[in-house]
Amino acid sequence: MAAAAPPPAAALEQLSKTKMFGGHNLRFRHQSASLGCPMTFSLFLPASPASKLPVLYWLSGLTCTDENFIIKSGAQRAAAAHGVALVAPDTSPRGLNVEGEADSWDFGVGAGFYLNATNEKWKNWRMYDYVVKELPKVLTDNFEQLNTSCASIFGHSMGGHGALTIYLKNTDKYKSVSAFAPIANPINCPWGQKAFSNYLGTTKSEWQGEDDKFLAEQLLAGNFEEACKAAGAPLILRMQPGYDHSFFFIATFIDDHIAHHAQFLKSG
Amino acid sequence: MAAAAPPPAAALEQLSKTKMFGGHNLRFRHQSASLGCPMTFSLFLPASPASKLPVLYWLSGLTCTDENFIIKSGAQRAAAAHGVALVAPDTSPRGLNVEGEADSWDFGVGAGFYLNATNEKWKNWRMYDYVVKELPKVLTDNFEQLNTSCASIFGHSMGGHGALTIYLKNTDKYKSVSAFAPIANPINCPWGQKAFSNYLGTTKSEWQGEDDKFLAEQLLAGNFEEACKAAGAPLILRMQPGYDHSFFFIATFIDDHIAHHAQFLKSG
């Protein structure tokens, strides 16, 4: 009997390539097995690395695609300087035509919340699996210049929530985490309640896995510092007076975040 | 008889204000006397200056408004570091409902070419006067923290053409000029021919004022260096292999341009 052939590498369709800070912004589409639809993602590759590049995942906020961060953040400058690849996935499945999926800007399309939905209607909304499992495999299979086992994660707003929850459930997979203005206590805010009740059902106790208890109970910015102290987890919490929720805020402090991650990615 | 009251400062309506790199992106609308319609412009003001801020004008390319540069260039980082204010006007009159004004992306709305049209139909297209005369006056009247007599100018594509032509006609008004991928020889390229024949009429000799002869005849990137040498005009001409015409290209090199202008604005 012939040995089974290894599964083929996921087929990637390159949508664009633009040079920036000596490296390249690349954009791809591929068929996602986790989500059951075609997905796009963006990748910034710094110029010709001497060694394999570590990977820094960016998770965007409500209404974004994979492009907002690439166009508006200015992150490529610091990523090129530190020799770190940036990976920006989209924020939800698209084009599945689930009834009501595009009725509001804060739920459904553009609002995956980086969780695995358990409500049958939203069964394709498995952005947690997509970001944690499928996307790293796609990168490993297609980009030999990437060291996907050396990775960190950060994000903004809904994507800040995503980065913090994904990191805390997978401290073996990510070297460091940071967030810009994360949705810090989703079960107690309207965005989170709307998303969780629809994706996960109306039984509140179902919204949290065992791993989530610390996070879901404590992740108010004000309490988070104390909770981290109690748990012995290092935290830098910065409040930036006068800045709003926009990419102007993100662009202002993106260098600090990338420099922070680069420390852990270089020593990793 | 009562003395005539001084003319009132142009009324500015503030449309938005966002903090970035310690300063603020501001956006305004005002009624333009040169253009006969309401115009918007963007202004980046670095944080609390010790002395009055010099002004660096940015002229955008075809299809842009005043917002593209503010959102995509990342210029505010270097402007804040150097203590230089950035001013980005729109690229044409808008909302005048001139027949055909929005029929193509490279003529009419979004395509003012920074000239004063002489064709009656396009008589409101006086972006040269708007940028050189009206906008500096609006700034002087409304922002006491600006030193509008200490100014430089740069731009991209159609706006690079605008910056070079405006500078060469007004070396008393601007300390320095630079351009990203300027439309370098408009009378010999389709964009320029379309714009000039419509705005200025079909008689080619009317396309150039006396001041323009050098420019119009010589401003091919390849010949420009020699022409500048012959004229004793200092020039840094850089070709950047692999970069396209996008804001990713602009963002990559914007720091260099701002540092260049800052030298002249500080000594001015």
Tab-separated table of C-alpha atoms in Angstrom, chain A residues 17-25 70-72 76-77 240-244 246-249 251-253 255, chain B residues 17-25 70-72 76-77 240-244 246-249 251-253 255:
chain	number	residue	atom	x	y	z
A	17	LYS	CA	2.661	43.518	-3.282
A	18	THR	CA	3.999	46.981	-2.434
A	19	LYS	CA	7.449	47.957	-1.262
A	20	MET	CA	7.691	49.879	2.012
A	21	PHE	CA	10.631	50.616	4.315
A	22	GLY	CA	12.820	48.246	2.306
A	23	GLY	CA	10.426	45.323	2.789
A	24	HIS	CA	7.098	44.436	1.227
A	25	ASN	CA	3.426	44.583	2.111
A	70	ILE	CA	-1.318	48.096	6.917
A	71	ILE	CA	-2.508	51.437	5.501
A	72	LYS	CA	-2.831	53.558	8.648
A	76	GLN	CA	6.174	48.795	9.023
A	77	ARG	CA	8.897	51.307	9.934
A	240	GLN	CA	-2.574	58.399	27.289
A	241	PRO	CA	-4.595	61.541	28.014
A	242	GLY	CA	-6.227	63.224	25.053
A	243	TYR	CA	-5.897	60.397	22.548
A	244	ASP	CA	-9.015	58.913	20.977
A	246	SER	CA	-8.435	56.023	16.145
A	247	PHE	CA	-5.425	54.858	14.160
A	248	PHE	CA	-3.868	58.266	14.943
A	249	PHE	CA	-3.585	57.007	18.533
A	251	ALA	CA	0.311	55.227	15.001
A	252	THR	CA	1.573	57.441	17.829
A	253	PHE	CA	2.508	54.518	20.072
A	255	ASP	CA	6.828	51.951	17.801
B	17	LYS	CA	-9.520	67.309	16.094
B	18	THR	CA	-7.467	64.201	16.916
B	19	LYS	CA	-4.354	63.925	19.027
B	20	MET	CA	-1.288	62.353	17.402
B	21	PHE	CA	2.380	62.318	18.396
B	22	GLY	CA	1.676	64.845	21.147
B	23	GLY	CA	0.161	67.354	18.707
B	24	HIS	CA	-3.182	67.536	16.954
B	25	ASN	CA	-4.609	66.848	13.510
B	70	ILE	CA	-3.006	62.999	7.153
B	71	ILE	CA	-4.269	59.403	7.344
B	72	LYS	CA	-1.627	57.535	5.364
B	76	GLN	CA	3.179	63.742	11.861
B	77	ARG	CA	5.927	61.804	13.679
B	240	GLN	CA	14.117	54.366	-5.330
B	241	PRO	CA	14.034	50.992	-7.091
B	242	GLY	CA	10.989	48.813	-6.456
B	243	TYR	CA	8.721	51.442	-4.926
B	244	ASP	CA	5.405	52.240	-6.564
B	246	SER	CA	1.439	54.784	-3.403
B	247	PHE	CA	1.446	56.263	0.069
B	248	PHE	CA	3.550	53.241	1.130
B	249	PHE	CA	6.344	54.831	-0.927
B	251	ALA	CA	5.547	56.939	4.139
B	252	THR	CA	8.886	55.210	3.616
B	253	PHE	CA	10.723	58.428	2.749
B	255	ASP	CA	11.043	61.491	7.329
